[in-house]
mmCIF file of C-alpha atoms in Angstrom:
data_model
loop_
_atom_site.group_PDB
_atom_site.id
_atom_site.type_symbol
_atom_site.label_atom_id
_atom_site.label_comp_id
_atom_site.label_asym_id
_atom_site.label_seq_id
_atom_site.Cartn_x
_atom_site.Cartn_y
_atom_site.Cartn_z
ATOM 1 C CA GLN J 891 5.952 -31.648 8.910
ATOM 2 C CA GLN J 892 3.058 -29.170 9.250
ATOM 3 C CA GLN J 893 4.721 -26.719 11.579
ATOM 4 C CA VAL J 894 6.560 -23.423 11.576
ATOM 5 C CA LYS J 895 9.385 -22.696 14.026
ATOM 6 C CA GLN J 896 9.619 -19.090 15.132
ATOM 7 C CA SER J 897 12.385 -17.248 16.952
ATOM 8 C CA PRO J 898 13.109 -15.429 19.132
ATOM 9 C CA GLN J 899 10.375 -15.897 21.698
ATOM 10 C CA SER J 900 10.813 -12.301 22.857
ATOM 11 C CA LEU J 901 12.638 -9.298 21.514
ATOM 12 C CA ILE J 902 13.471 -5.889 22.968
ATOM 13 C CA VAL J 903 14.457 -3.122 20.584
ATOM 14 C CA GLN J 904 15.131 0.561 21.027
ATOM 15 C CA LYS J 905 13.000 3.104 19.208
ATOM 16 C CA GLY J 906 14.339 3.633 15.722
ATOM 17 C CA GLY J 907 16.048 0.249 15.610
ATOM 18 C CA ILE J 908 15.385 -2.739 13.355
ATOM 19 C CA SER J 909 13.343 -5.648 14.676
ATOM 20 C CA ILE J 910 13.961 -9.027 13.050
ATOM 21 C CA ILE J 911 11.850 -12.124 13.617
ATOM 22 C CA ASN J 912 12.718 -15.409 11.966
ATOM 23 C CA CYS J 913 10.705 -18.458 10.956
ATOM 24 C CA ALA J 914 11.657 -21.810 9.464
ATOM 25 C CA TYR J 915 9.611 -24.595 7.914
ATOM 26 C CA GLU J 916 10.015 -28.059 6.430
ATOM 27 C CA ASN J 917 6.933 -28.629 4.297
ATOM 28 C CA THR J 918 7.537 -27.603 0.701
ATOM 29 C CA ALA J 919 3.791 -27.767 0.056
ATOM 30 C CA PHE J 920 3.252 -24.502 1.938
ATOM 31 C CA ASP J 921 1.976 -21.979 -0.585
ATOM 32 C CA TYR J 922 1.584 -18.740 1.364
ATOM 33 C CA PHE J 923 3.372 -17.198 4.330
ATOM 34 C CA PRO J 924 1.455 -14.531 6.239
ATOM 35 C CA TRP J 925 2.446 -12.588 9.331
ATOM 36 C CA TYR J 926 -0.050 -11.595 11.961
ATOM 37 C CA GLN J 927 0.219 -8.881 14.609
ATOM 38 C CA GLN J 928 -1.579 -9.092 17.928
ATOM 39 C CA PHE J 929 -1.977 -6.312 20.462
ATOM 40 C CA PRO J 930 -2.956 -7.089 24.077
ATOM 41 C CA GLY J 931 -6.681 -7.700 24.402
ATOM 42 C CA LYS J 932 -7.149 -8.029 20.659
ATOM 43 C CA GLY J 933 -7.218 -10.873 18.193
ATOM 44 C CA PRO J 934 -4.390 -11.283 15.671
ATOM 45 C CA ALA J 935 -4.618 -9.162 12.531
ATOM 46 C CA LEU J 936 -3.028 -9.854 9.165
ATOM 47 C CA LEU J 937 0.022 -7.650 8.704
ATOM 48 C CA ILE J 938 1.694 -8.768 5.490
ATOM 49 C CA ALA J 939 1.983 -11.949 3.429
ATOM 50 C CA ILE J 940 4.274 -13.406 0.785
ATOM 51 C CA ARG J 941 4.184 -16.189 -1.830
ATOM 52 C CA PRO J 942 7.141 -18.606 -2.060
ATOM 53 C CA ASP J 943 8.042 -17.411 -5.573
ATOM 54 C CA VAL J 944 8.821 -13.918 -4.263
ATOM 55 C CA SER J 945 12.038 -13.166 -2.362
ATOM 56 C CA GLU J 946 10.942 -9.966 -0.690
ATOM 57 C CA LYS J 947 7.807 -7.959 -0.024
ATOM 58 C CA LYS J 948 7.694 -4.543 1.545
ATOM 59 C CA GLU J 949 4.777 -2.609 2.998
ATOM 60 C CA GLY J 950 5.777 0.599 4.673
ATOM 61 C CA ARG J 951 8.222 -0.172 7.455
ATOM 62 C CA PHE J 952 7.456 -3.906 7.331
ATOM 63 C CA THR J 953 9.397 -6.239 5.018
ATOM 64 C CA ILE J 954 9.237 -10.003 4.573
ATOM 65 C CA SER J 955 12.377 -11.674 3.302
ATOM 66 C CA PHE J 956 11.935 -15.178 1.921
ATOM 67 C CA ASN J 957 14.664 -17.750 1.311
ATOM 68 C CA LYS J 958 13.094 -20.717 -0.449
ATOM 69 C CA SER J 959 16.231 -22.860 -0.591
ATOM 70 C CA ALA J 960 16.841 -22.462 3.138
ATOM 71 C CA LYS J 961 13.134 -22.794 3.933
ATOM 72 C CA GLN J 962 13.277 -19.674 6.034
ATOM 73 C CA PHE J 963 11.493 -16.363 6.079
ATOM 74 C CA SER J 964 11.735 -13.337 8.286
ATOM 75 C CA LEU J 965 9.947 -10.143 9.209
ATOM 76 C CA HIS J 966 11.929 -6.937 9.406
ATOM 77 C CA ILE J 967 10.459 -3.872 11.069
ATOM 78 C CA MET J 968 12.455 -0.796 10.158
ATOM 79 C CA ASP J 969 12.537 2.296 12.371
ATOM 80 C CA SER J 970 10.706 0.385 15.110
ATOM 81 C CA GLN J 971 8.262 2.449 17.155
ATOM 82 C CA PRO J 972 6.747 1.909 20.624
ATOM 83 C CA GLY J 973 3.401 1.431 18.862
ATOM 84 C CA ASP J 974 4.861 -1.657 17.179
ATOM 85 C CA SER J 975 5.050 -3.373 20.574
ATOM 86 C CA ALA J 976 2.908 -6.467 20.072
ATOM 87 C CA THR J 977 3.129 -10.200 19.565
ATOM 88 C CA TYR J 978 3.963 -11.282 16.033
ATOM 89 C CA PHE J 979 3.060 -14.647 14.559
ATOM 90 C CA CYS J 980 4.418 -16.114 11.371
ATOM 91 C CA ALA J 981 2.228 -18.643 9.624
ATOM 92 C CA ALA J 982 2.094 -20.922 6.624
ATOM 93 C CA SER J 983 -0.810 -22.189 4.576
ATOM 94 C CA TRP J 984 -1.262 -25.168 2.310
ATOM 95 C CA ALA J 985 -4.053 -26.722 0.292
ATOM 96 C CA GLN J 986 -5.476 -30.029 1.415
ATOM 97 C CA GLY J 987 -8.761 -31.739 0.748
ATOM 98 C CA GLY J 988 -10.233 -28.825 -1.169
ATOM 99 C CA SER J 989 -9.515 -26.205 1.483
ATOM 100 C CA GLU J 990 -6.605 -24.122 2.685
ATOM 101 C CA LYS J 991 -5.110 -24.935 6.063
ATOM 102 C CA LEU J 992 -3.082 -22.555 8.209
ATOM 103 C CA VAL J 993 -0.481 -23.224 10.892
ATOM 104 C CA PHE J 994 1.078 -20.613 13.172
ATOM 105 C CA GLY J 995 4.447 -20.197 14.800
ATOM 106 C CA LYS J 996 4.447 -19.785 18.574
ATOM 107 C CA GLY J 997 4.836 -16.042 18.445
ATOM 108 C CA THR J 998 7.400 -13.360 19.271
ATOM 109 C CA LYS J 999 6.655 -10.710 21.850
ATOM 110 C CA LEU J 1000 8.227 -7.478 20.625
ATOM 111 C CA THR J 1001 8.856 -4.595 23.002
ATOM 112 C CA VAL J 1002 10.072 -1.316 21.552
ATOM 113 C CA ASN J 1003 11.487 0.977 24.210
ATOM 114 C CA PRO J 1004 11.075 4.738 23.747
ATOM 115 C CA LYS X 589 -18.223 -3.444 7.828
ATOM 116 C CA ALA X 590 -18.569 -4.977 11.274
ATOM 117 C CA GLY X 591 -15.728 -7.232 12.377
ATOM 118 C CA VAL X 592 -15.854 -10.660 13.936
ATOM 119 C CA THR X 593 -17.641 -10.613 17.253
ATOM 120 C CA GLN X 594 -17.321 -13.133 20.063
ATOM 121 C CA THR X 595 -19.430 -13.565 23.153
ATOM 122 C CA PRO X 596 -18.934 -13.654 25.991
ATOM 123 C CA ARG X 597 -15.582 -11.902 26.308
ATOM 124 C CA TYR X 598 -14.800 -13.449 29.688
ATOM 125 C CA LEU X 599 -15.931 -16.641 31.384
ATOM 126 C CA ILE X 600 -15.100 -18.300 34.667
ATOM 127 C CA LYS X 601 -16.070 -21.923 35.093
ATOM 128 C CA THR X 602 -15.180 -24.755 37.425
ATOM 129 C CA ARG X 603 -13.769 -28.145 36.522
ATOM 130 C CA GLY X 604 -16.314 -30.577 35.169
ATOM 131 C CA GLN X 605 -18.668 -27.915 33.851
ATOM 132 C CA GLN X 606 -19.326 -27.298 30.198
ATOM 133 C CA VAL X 607 -19.192 -24.034 28.272
ATOM 134 C CA THR X 608 -20.485 -22.665 24.968
ATOM 135 C CA LEU X 609 -18.770 -19.837 23.136
ATOM 136 C CA SER X 610 -20.310 -17.903 20.286
ATOM 137 C CA CYS X 611 -18.848 -16.281 17.179
ATOM 138 C CA SER X 612 -20.454 -14.052 14.547
ATOM 139 C CA PRO X 613 -18.310 -13.799 11.401
ATOM 140 C CA ILE X 614 -17.969 -10.874 9.056
ATOM 141 C CA SER X 615 -20.964 -10.602 6.777
ATOM 142 C CA GLY X 616 -20.408 -12.689 3.657
ATOM 143 C CA HIS X 617 -17.760 -14.904 5.231
ATOM 144 C CA ARG X 618 -18.680 -18.569 5.133
ATOM 145 C CA SER X 619 -15.644 -20.076 6.815
ATOM 146 C CA VAL X 620 -15.248 -19.922 10.584
ATOM 147 C CA SER X 621 -12.223 -21.323 12.377
ATOM 148 C CA TRP X 622 -11.564 -21.668 16.073
ATOM 149 C CA TYR X 623 -8.186 -21.448 17.798
ATOM 150 C CA GLN X 624 -6.956 -21.930 21.333
ATOM 151 C CA GLN X 625 -4.261 -19.497 22.422
ATOM 152 C CA THR X 626 -2.092 -20.159 25.461
ATOM 153 C CA PRO X 627 1.234 -18.557 26.454
ATOM 154 C CA GLY X 628 3.184 -21.745 25.998
ATOM 155 C CA GLN X 629 1.596 -23.184 22.871
ATOM 156 C CA GLY X 630 0.701 -20.147 20.803
ATOM 157 C CA LEU X 631 -2.241 -20.446 18.428
ATOM 158 C CA GLN X 632 -3.517 -23.976 18.075
ATOM 159 C CA PHE X 633 -6.154 -24.846 15.511
ATOM 160 C CA LEU X 634 -9.308 -26.459 16.846
ATOM 161 C CA PHE X 635 -11.600 -26.799 13.820
ATOM 162 C CA GLU X 636 -13.022 -25.052 10.789
ATOM 163 C CA TYR X 637 -16.607 -24.890 9.648
ATOM 164 C CA PHE X 638 -17.750 -24.012 6.159
ATOM 165 C CA SER X 639 -21.387 -23.914 5.079
ATOM 166 C CA GLU X 640 -22.484 -25.653 8.284
ATOM 167 C CA THR X 641 -20.033 -28.553 7.797
ATOM 168 C CA GLN X 642 -16.883 -29.234 9.744
ATOM 169 C CA ARG X 643 -14.200 -29.161 7.089
ATOM 170 C CA ASN X 644 -10.996 -29.452 9.123
ATOM 171 C CA LYS X 645 -10.179 -30.542 12.641
ATOM 172 C CA GLY X 646 -7.113 -30.105 14.828
ATOM 173 C CA ASN X 647 -5.680 -32.455 17.424
ATOM 174 C CA PHE X 648 -7.983 -31.767 20.317
ATOM 175 C CA PRO X 649 -10.014 -34.291 22.320
ATOM 176 C CA GLY X 650 -13.657 -34.956 21.596
ATOM 177 C CA ARG X 651 -14.641 -32.728 24.533
ATOM 178 C CA PHE X 652 -14.172 -29.861 22.093
ATOM 179 C CA SER X 653 -16.941 -29.595 19.543
ATOM 180 C CA GLY X 654 -18.531 -26.970 17.402
ATOM 181 C CA ARG X 655 -21.234 -26.196 14.939
ATOM 182 C CA GLN X 656 -22.154 -23.613 12.384
ATOM 183 C CA PHE X 657 -25.579 -22.274 11.604
ATOM 184 C CA SER X 658 -27.101 -21.343 8.256
ATOM 185 C CA ASN X 659 -26.254 -17.659 8.857
ATOM 186 C CA SER X 660 -22.584 -18.680 9.303
ATOM 187 C CA ARG X 661 -22.602 -17.924 13.024
ATOM 188 C CA SER X 662 -20.700 -20.561 14.944
ATOM 189 C CA GLU X 663 -20.608 -21.973 18.440
ATOM 190 C CA MET X 664 -17.908 -23.916 20.194
ATOM 191 C CA ASN X 665 -18.611 -26.205 23.114
ATOM 192 C CA VAL X 666 -16.221 -27.652 25.655
ATOM 193 C CA SER X 667 -17.577 -30.341 27.944
ATOM 194 C CA THR X 668 -16.133 -31.631 31.214
ATOM 195 C CA LEU X 669 -13.800 -28.674 31.610
ATOM 196 C CA GLU X 670 -10.264 -29.232 32.851
ATOM 197 C CA LEU X 671 -7.853 -26.734 34.381
ATOM 198 C CA GLY X 672 -5.730 -26.955 31.234
ATOM 199 C CA ASP X 673 -8.602 -25.628 29.145
ATOM 200 C CA SER X 674 -7.981 -22.153 30.549
ATOM 201 C CA ALA X 675 -7.052 -20.114 27.491
ATOM 202 C CA LEU X 676 -8.064 -17.418 25.068
ATOM 203 C CA TYR X 677 -10.378 -18.887 22.453
ATOM 204 C CA LEU X 678 -10.252 -17.077 19.160
ATOM 205 C CA CYS X 679 -12.655 -17.237 16.285
ATOM 206 C CA ALA X 680 -11.599 -16.243 12.776
ATOM 207 C CA SER X 681 -13.614 -15.873 9.616
ATOM 208 C CA SER X 682 -12.766 -15.766 5.940
ATOM 209 C CA ARG X 683 -14.685 -15.826 2.666
ATOM 210 C CA THR X 684 -13.716 -19.370 1.806
ATOM 211 C CA SER X 685 -10.639 -20.486 3.733
ATOM 212 C CA GLY X 686 -6.945 -19.880 3.667
ATOM 213 C CA TRP X 687 -4.273 -17.595 4.911
ATOM 214 C CA GLU X 688 -6.255 -14.382 5.141
ATOM 215 C CA GLN X 689 -8.267 -14.715 8.302
ATOM 216 C CA PHE X 690 -10.064 -12.068 10.318
ATOM 217 C CA PHE X 691 -9.953 -12.679 14.030
ATOM 218 C CA GLY X 692 -12.359 -11.687 16.748
ATOM 219 C CA PRO X 693 -11.141 -10.368 20.106
ATOM 220 C CA GLY X 694 -11.482 -13.765 21.722
ATOM 221 C CA THR X 695 -13.167 -15.225 24.775
ATOM 222 C CA ARG X 696 -10.967 -15.533 27.853
ATOM 223 C CA LEU X 697 -11.940 -18.775 29.616
ATOM 224 C CA THR X 698 -10.706 -19.431 33.128
ATOM 225 C CA VAL X 699 -11.304 -22.857 34.661
ATOM 226 C CA LEU X 700 -11.028 -23.035 38.449
#
């Protein structure tokens, strides 16, 4: 099943709080799990990515947690700021026919209140 | 380094018309992918071009087509527009293909 299920659809967090977005997948052939961030009027931009043989990756306030056995991964945003308000997409890639394919979750609209 | 550019940024068309969208990838990137973004469906993959050849295709009707030129610039065409084609069309480029894609700002298409 070449899809990624993302939740929640929307999320409201207070400034300084922790934002958590979850994604689940079925296809064990996925070989990379990136997260993209999209601000209004802009295209998505790569935020952080993780390989399935790594359980956690941290970049600044952003952390991906990966649970291979549960086929789930999540994005944690620590000390959330109003500037983090954006739509976040999880994604998964896999190799097929000599190229890498990419599928996206449906997105989570994050609002961080000041 | 200049990012991915898309023209035009906004388009208004009526049902039955056709439209052509343009994308200029980052210099040195040979792969160009197109996505349709709508509030309900998120980012849906249309197709990918690499070295002027369509390498992958999503589940969209034949009204959606594209091409890539020798300088890696790409165009996407939608014929016989329907109301449901109203969306943000995003172009993304990468060196070869894969999970690291660089998106343009998109073209907002409205079909009346």
